[in-house]
């Protein structure tokens, strides 16, 4: 990522991160690609795969980017209360699996909170994606909308329901009917969401951020993923460049 001072001058920061990752080879089968090219007028044009729709995008406010591999941050859910589901006003926590998609309620969502995110204020995000671990082969239509908790330091879900929180303007839609085999599944195109969160005036390196994933589609159209309670090494992780 890139840092800017008050005069607009930019400097490059390198962050070294050591992450313990399952030795299974990631085998994502459904991804969403959404890229934005920053310009002097701070506008962005999203591009998408055939099965994904960008609901809205946030134009970066900076004009500089970094090559891939610079400023890499990988942060993983590190608490049993930070990966939850919500149906209507019921918070569902403490299970070995979380799910993304629709349950049997009019309003269903997934909340994922990441702590100690080492991204400084003023950083320009060039890429961000979510990885979830599928515990078994799964095949069902999945329709989701990704947003972020519009907070400069997201609080635990025990303090307020994820569905009651202000959302980021940036939102990314996902729609796919694909076969996921056991292993890591990647959901890409989350750059604008993370950028909007770290652009807030109260953001500082080490704060927490949360992703809020609304489930759409028909009842029971959902897929299950490993929760922190079952295996911390396979809990949800967020990759930021």
mmCIF file of C-alpha atoms in Angstrom:
data_model
loop_
_atom_site.group_PDB
_atom_site.id
_atom_site.type_symbol
_atom_site.label_atom_id
_atom_site.label_comp_id
_atom_site.label_asym_id
_atom_site.label_seq_id
_atom_site.Cartn_x
_atom_site.Cartn_y
_atom_site.Cartn_z
ATOM 1 C CA UNK A 1 0.000 0.000 0.000
ATOM 2 C CA UNK A 2 0.985 3.665 -0.392
ATOM 3 C CA UNK A 3 1.044 6.353 2.332
ATOM 4 C CA UNK A 4 0.287 10.023 1.660
ATOM 5 C CA UNK A 5 1.207 12.929 3.934
ATOM 6 C CA UNK A 6 -0.703 16.194 4.240
ATOM 7 C CA UNK A 7 1.234 17.680 1.265
ATOM 8 C CA UNK A 8 0.115 14.889 -1.030
ATOM 9 C CA UNK A 9 3.582 13.274 -1.160
ATOM 10 C CA UNK A 10 3.538 9.527 -1.271
ATOM 11 C CA UNK A 11 5.795 6.914 0.218
ATOM 12 C CA UNK A 12 5.834 3.159 -0.010
ATOM 13 C CA UNK A 13 5.531 0.936 3.050
ATOM 14 C CA UNK A 14 6.427 -2.708 3.203
ATOM 15 C CA UNK A 15 4.775 -4.956 5.768
ATOM 16 C CA UNK A 16 6.110 -8.419 6.505
ATOM 17 C CA UNK A 17 3.432 -10.858 7.576
ATOM 18 C CA UNK A 18 3.858 -14.463 8.628
ATOM 19 C CA UNK A 19 0.684 -16.479 8.242
ATOM 20 C CA UNK A 20 0.013 -20.099 9.128
ATOM 21 C CA UNK A 21 -2.090 -21.477 6.304
ATOM 22 C CA UNK A 22 -3.514 -24.945 5.727
ATOM 23 C CA UNK A 23 -1.289 -27.022 3.438
ATOM 24 C CA UNK A 24 -4.223 -27.722 1.160
ATOM 25 C CA UNK A 25 -3.983 -26.028 -2.212
ATOM 26 C CA UNK A 26 -6.687 -23.367 -2.597
ATOM 27 C CA UNK A 27 -9.217 -24.546 -5.119
ATOM 28 C CA UNK A 28 -11.612 -21.702 -5.682
ATOM 29 C CA UNK A 29 -14.232 -22.321 -8.308
ATOM 30 C CA UNK A 30 -16.337 -19.185 -8.083
ATOM 31 C CA UNK A 31 -14.787 -15.738 -8.076
ATOM 32 C CA UNK A 32 -15.917 -12.230 -8.664
ATOM 33 C CA UNK A 33 -13.517 -9.836 -10.320
ATOM 34 C CA UNK A 34 -14.061 -6.138 -9.841
ATOM 35 C CA UNK A 35 -11.243 -3.717 -10.617
ATOM 36 C CA UNK A 36 -11.014 0.022 -10.411
ATOM 37 C CA UNK A 37 -8.558 2.387 -12.104
ATOM 38 C CA UNK A 38 -7.949 5.503 -10.040
ATOM 39 C CA UNK A 39 -7.660 8.813 -11.935
ATOM 40 C CA UNK A 40 -7.144 12.412 -10.986
ATOM 41 C CA UNK A 41 -10.888 12.853 -10.831
ATOM 42 C CA UNK A 42 -11.275 9.889 -8.456
ATOM 43 C CA UNK A 43 -13.605 7.826 -10.618
ATOM 44 C CA UNK A 44 -13.710 4.060 -11.057
ATOM 45 C CA UNK A 45 -15.043 1.650 -13.682
ATOM 46 C CA UNK A 46 -15.797 -1.851 -12.352
ATOM 47 C CA UNK A 47 -15.369 -4.966 -14.485
ATOM 48 C CA UNK A 48 -17.068 -8.242 -13.626
ATOM 49 C CA UNK A 49 -17.201 -11.924 -14.472
ATOM 50 C CA UNK A 50 -20.237 -13.275 -16.232
ATOM 51 C CA UNK A 51 -21.740 -14.541 -12.975
ATOM 52 C CA UNK A 52 -21.125 -11.510 -10.795
ATOM 53 C CA UNK A 53 -22.702 -8.085 -10.558
ATOM 54 C CA UNK A 54 -21.242 -5.035 -8.865
ATOM 55 C CA UNK A 55 -24.064 -3.309 -7.010
ATOM 56 C CA UNK A 56 -22.104 -0.144 -6.417
ATOM 57 C CA UNK A 57 -18.470 0.914 -6.262
ATOM 58 C CA UNK A 58 -16.396 3.458 -4.415
ATOM 59 C CA UNK A 59 -13.869 5.460 -6.393
ATOM 60 C CA UNK A 60 -10.440 5.622 -4.699
ATOM 61 C CA UNK A 61 -9.414 9.130 -3.673
ATOM 62 C CA UNK A 62 -5.730 8.611 -4.429
ATOM 63 C CA UNK A 63 -3.912 8.409 -7.741
ATOM 64 C CA UNK A 64 -1.054 6.034 -6.966
ATOM 65 C CA UNK A 65 -0.977 2.246 -6.828
ATOM 66 C CA UNK A 66 1.645 -0.336 -5.958
ATOM 67 C CA UNK A 67 2.692 -3.502 -7.788
ATOM 68 C CA UNK A 68 1.309 -6.812 -6.533
ATOM 69 C CA UNK A 69 3.154 -8.189 -3.522
ATOM 70 C CA UNK A 70 3.875 -4.823 -1.906
ATOM 71 C CA UNK A 71 2.167 -4.110 1.404
ATOM 72 C CA UNK A 72 0.517 -7.528 1.765
ATOM 73 C CA UNK A 73 -1.691 -8.011 4.820
ATOM 74 C CA UNK A 74 -3.458 -11.290 5.632
ATOM 75 C CA UNK A 75 -5.760 -11.162 8.638
ATOM 76 C CA UNK A 76 -7.816 -14.084 9.943
ATOM 77 C CA UNK A 77 -10.822 -14.301 12.269
ATOM 78 C CA UNK A 78 -9.255 -14.900 15.683
ATOM 79 C CA UNK A 79 -12.240 -15.117 18.005
ATOM 80 C CA UNK A 80 -15.261 -17.411 18.268
ATOM 81 C CA UNK A 81 -17.565 -14.392 18.446
ATOM 82 C CA UNK A 82 -16.243 -12.798 15.244
ATOM 83 C CA UNK A 83 -17.813 -15.164 12.694
ATOM 84 C CA UNK A 84 -21.597 -15.209 13.064
ATOM 85 C CA UNK A 85 -24.882 -15.539 11.242
ATOM 86 C CA UNK A 86 -28.050 -13.544 11.786
ATOM 87 C CA UNK A 87 -31.653 -14.458 10.927
ATOM 88 C CA UNK A 88 -34.100 -11.602 11.409
ATOM 89 C CA UNK A 89 -33.073 -10.347 14.898
ATOM 90 C CA UNK A 90 -31.547 -13.656 16.070
ATOM 91 C CA UNK A 91 -27.760 -13.803 16.388
ATOM 92 C CA UNK A 92 -26.395 -17.303 15.658
ATOM 93 C CA UNK A 93 -22.963 -17.923 17.155
ATOM 94 C CA UNK A 94 -20.870 -20.733 18.623
ATOM 95 C CA UNK A 95 -21.413 -23.246 15.801
ATOM 96 C CA UNK A 96 -18.611 -25.190 14.072
ATOM 97 C CA UNK A 97 -19.756 -23.824 10.707
ATOM 98 C CA UNK A 98 -20.951 -20.493 9.370
ATOM 99 C CA UNK A 99 -23.010 -20.193 6.223
ATOM 100 C CA UNK A 100 -23.351 -17.699 3.412
ATOM 101 C CA UNK A 101 -26.634 -17.313 1.564
ATOM 102 C CA UNK A 102 -30.271 -17.672 2.609
ATOM 103 C CA UNK A 103 -31.692 -19.579 5.531
ATOM 104 C CA UNK A 104 -35.411 -19.806 6.150
ATOM 105 C CA UNK A 105 -35.964 -16.168 7.101
ATOM 106 C CA UNK A 106 -36.713 -12.978 5.215
ATOM 107 C CA UNK A 107 -33.470 -11.383 6.388
ATOM 108 C CA UNK A 108 -30.300 -13.457 6.702
ATOM 109 C CA UNK A 109 -26.662 -12.436 6.737
ATOM 110 C CA UNK A 110 -23.125 -13.411 7.675
ATOM 111 C CA UNK A 111 -20.868 -11.204 9.806
ATOM 112 C CA UNK A 112 -17.069 -11.534 9.775
ATOM 113 C CA UNK A 113 -14.918 -9.311 11.998
ATOM 114 C CA UNK A 114 -11.143 -9.009 11.568
ATOM 115 C CA UNK A 115 -8.967 -7.597 14.342
ATOM 116 C CA UNK A 116 -5.576 -5.871 14.384
ATOM 117 C CA UNK A 117 -5.680 -4.982 10.691
ATOM 118 C CA UNK A 118 -2.224 -3.609 9.933
ATOM 119 C CA UNK A 119 -3.178 -1.075 7.247
ATOM 120 C CA UNK A 120 -2.137 2.522 8.009
ATOM 121 C CA UNK A 121 -4.376 5.528 7.542
ATOM 122 C CA UNK A 122 -3.884 6.969 4.061
ATOM 123 C CA UNK A 123 -3.041 3.610 2.466
ATOM 124 C CA UNK A 124 -4.254 3.009 -1.089
ATOM 125 C CA UNK A 125 -5.829 -0.430 -1.374
ATOM 126 C CA UNK A 126 -5.019 -2.149 -4.680
ATOM 127 C CA UNK A 127 -6.691 -5.498 -4.009
ATOM 128 C CA UNK A 128 -8.813 -7.184 -1.338
ATOM 129 C CA UNK A 129 -10.516 -10.561 -1.265
ATOM 130 C CA UNK A 130 -12.103 -12.954 1.224
ATOM 131 C CA UNK A 131 -11.248 -16.632 1.617
ATOM 132 C CA UNK A 132 -13.575 -19.168 3.259
ATOM 133 C CA UNK A 133 -12.854 -22.864 3.790
ATOM 134 C CA UNK A 134 -15.441 -25.285 2.385
ATOM 135 C CA UNK A 135 -15.546 -28.426 4.591
ATOM 136 C CA UNK A 136 -17.132 -30.559 1.858
ATOM 137 C CA UNK A 137 -18.073 -30.556 -1.808
ATOM 138 C CA UNK A 138 -21.079 -28.248 -2.311
ATOM 139 C CA UNK A 139 -23.231 -27.343 -5.276
ATOM 140 C CA UNK A 140 -26.098 -24.854 -5.053
ATOM 141 C CA UNK A 141 -27.022 -21.454 -6.451
ATOM 142 C CA UNK A 142 -25.537 -18.758 -4.222
ATOM 143 C CA UNK A 143 -26.558 -15.093 -4.309
ATOM 144 C CA UNK A 144 -24.828 -12.615 -2.000
ATOM 145 C CA UNK A 145 -24.167 -8.916 -1.497
ATOM 146 C CA UNK A 146 -20.921 -7.929 0.235
ATOM 147 C CA UNK A 147 -20.704 -4.685 2.212
ATOM 148 C CA UNK A 148 -18.646 -3.447 5.137
ATOM 149 C CA UNK A 149 -19.476 -2.194 8.608
ATOM 150 C CA UNK A 150 -19.104 1.577 8.159
ATOM 151 C CA UNK A 151 -17.051 2.016 11.325
ATOM 152 C CA UNK A 152 -13.477 3.165 11.749
ATOM 153 C CA UNK A 153 -13.071 0.466 14.414
ATOM 154 C CA UNK A 154 -15.711 -2.256 14.178
ATOM 155 C CA UNK A 155 -17.017 -3.452 17.539
ATOM 156 C CA UNK A 156 -17.791 -7.076 18.547
ATOM 157 C CA UNK A 157 -21.073 -8.481 17.246
ATOM 158 C CA UNK A 158 -22.133 -9.072 20.847
ATOM 159 C CA UNK A 159 -22.416 -5.280 21.239
ATOM 160 C CA UNK A 160 -24.835 -4.824 18.328
ATOM 161 C CA UNK A 161 -26.305 -7.071 15.665
ATOM 162 C CA UNK A 162 -24.406 -7.021 12.379
ATOM 163 C CA UNK A 163 -27.655 -6.337 10.527
ATOM 164 C CA UNK A 164 -28.296 -3.158 12.515
ATOM 165 C CA UNK A 165 -25.012 -1.469 11.583
ATOM 166 C CA UNK A 166 -24.456 1.277 9.001
ATOM 167 C CA UNK A 167 -23.141 -0.179 5.734
ATOM 168 C CA UNK A 168 -20.505 1.019 3.318
ATOM 169 C CA UNK A 169 -21.674 2.676 0.122
ATOM 170 C CA UNK A 170 -19.386 0.271 -1.728
ATOM 171 C CA UNK A 171 -21.136 -3.055 -2.313
ATOM 172 C CA UNK A 172 -20.284 -6.085 -4.426
ATOM 173 C CA UNK A 173 -22.807 -8.600 -5.702
ATOM 174 C CA UNK A 174 -22.048 -12.282 -6.202
ATOM 175 C CA UNK A 175 -24.204 -14.790 -8.084
ATOM 176 C CA UNK A 176 -23.020 -18.252 -9.087
ATOM 177 C CA UNK A 177 -24.247 -21.808 -9.436
ATOM 178 C CA UNK A 178 -20.986 -23.703 -9.294
ATOM 179 C CA UNK A 179 -19.551 -26.813 -7.705
ATOM 180 C CA UNK A 180 -17.186 -26.061 -4.801
ATOM 181 C CA UNK A 181 -14.852 -28.866 -3.779
ATOM 182 C CA UNK A 182 -13.388 -29.126 -0.294
ATOM 183 C CA UNK A 183 -10.853 -26.361 0.349
ATOM 184 C CA UNK A 184 -10.440 -22.603 0.201
ATOM 185 C CA UNK A 185 -12.939 -20.580 -1.816
ATOM 186 C CA UNK A 186 -12.089 -17.011 -2.800
ATOM 187 C CA UNK A 187 -14.487 -14.054 -3.127
ATOM 188 C CA UNK A 188 -12.667 -11.240 -4.910
ATOM 189 C CA UNK A 189 -13.448 -7.639 -5.801
ATOM 190 C CA UNK A 190 -13.693 -6.257 -2.246
ATOM 191 C CA UNK A 191 -11.152 -3.463 -2.789
ATOM 192 C CA UNK A 192 -13.676 -0.612 -2.739
ATOM 193 C CA UNK A 193 -15.260 -1.842 0.490
ATOM 194 C CA UNK A 194 -11.957 -1.986 2.362
ATOM 195 C CA UNK A 195 -10.855 1.348 0.877
ATOM 196 C CA UNK A 196 -14.004 3.081 2.128
ATOM 197 C CA UNK A 197 -13.443 1.712 5.640
ATOM 198 C CA UNK A 198 -9.782 2.759 5.932
ATOM 199 C CA UNK A 199 -10.555 6.185 4.408
ATOM 200 C CA UNK A 200 -12.594 7.123 7.491
ATOM 201 C CA UNK A 201 -11.099 9.819 9.698
ATOM 202 C CA UNK A 202 -10.922 7.580 12.771
ATOM 203 C CA UNK A 203 -9.154 4.694 11.081
ATOM 204 C CA UNK A 204 -5.670 3.765 12.293
ATOM 205 C CA UNK A 205 -3.442 0.733 11.863
ATOM 206 C CA UNK A 206 -4.433 -2.023 14.277
ATOM 207 C CA UNK A 207 -8.170 -1.265 14.211
ATOM 208 C CA UNK A 208 -10.861 -3.847 13.455
ATOM 209 C CA UNK A 209 -13.046 -4.055 10.355
ATOM 210 C CA UNK A 210 -16.058 -6.225 9.557
ATOM 211 C CA UNK A 211 -17.622 -7.590 6.391
ATOM 212 C CA UNK A 212 -21.413 -7.961 6.244
ATOM 213 C CA UNK A 213 -22.708 -10.478 3.690
ATOM 214 C CA UNK A 214 -26.425 -10.468 2.898
ATOM 215 C CA UNK A 215 -27.956 -13.684 1.590
ATOM 216 C CA UNK A 216 -30.388 -13.418 -1.315
ATOM 217 C CA UNK A 217 -32.119 -15.978 -3.518
ATOM 218 C CA UNK A 218 -34.452 -18.758 -2.439
ATOM 219 C CA UNK A 219 -34.830 -20.281 1.031
ATOM 220 C CA UNK A 220 -32.012 -22.634 2.050
ATOM 221 C CA UNK A 221 -29.840 -21.491 -0.858
ATOM 222 C CA UNK A 222 -26.621 -21.393 1.154
ATOM 223 C CA UNK A 223 -23.181 -22.933 1.534
ATOM 224 C CA UNK A 224 -21.352 -23.811 4.726
ATOM 225 C CA UNK A 225 -17.804 -22.861 5.700
ATOM 226 C CA UNK A 226 -15.498 -23.664 8.614
ATOM 227 C CA UNK A 227 -15.892 -21.406 11.652
ATOM 228 C CA UNK A 228 -13.192 -20.442 14.150
ATOM 229 C CA UNK A 229 -14.820 -22.770 16.682
ATOM 230 C CA UNK A 230 -14.040 -25.827 14.545
ATOM 231 C CA UNK A 231 -10.544 -24.955 13.324
ATOM 232 C CA UNK A 232 -8.882 -21.538 13.819
ATOM 233 C CA UNK A 233 -6.452 -22.275 10.970
ATOM 234 C CA UNK A 234 -9.377 -22.622 8.565
ATOM 235 C CA UNK A 235 -11.366 -19.635 9.830
ATOM 236 C CA UNK A 236 -12.282 -16.850 7.407
ATOM 237 C CA UNK A 237 -9.360 -14.728 6.250
ATOM 238 C CA UNK A 238 -9.107 -11.409 4.470
ATOM 239 C CA UNK A 239 -6.237 -10.610 2.107
ATOM 240 C CA UNK A 240 -5.400 -6.933 1.492
ATOM 241 C CA UNK A 241 -2.771 -5.363 -0.775
#
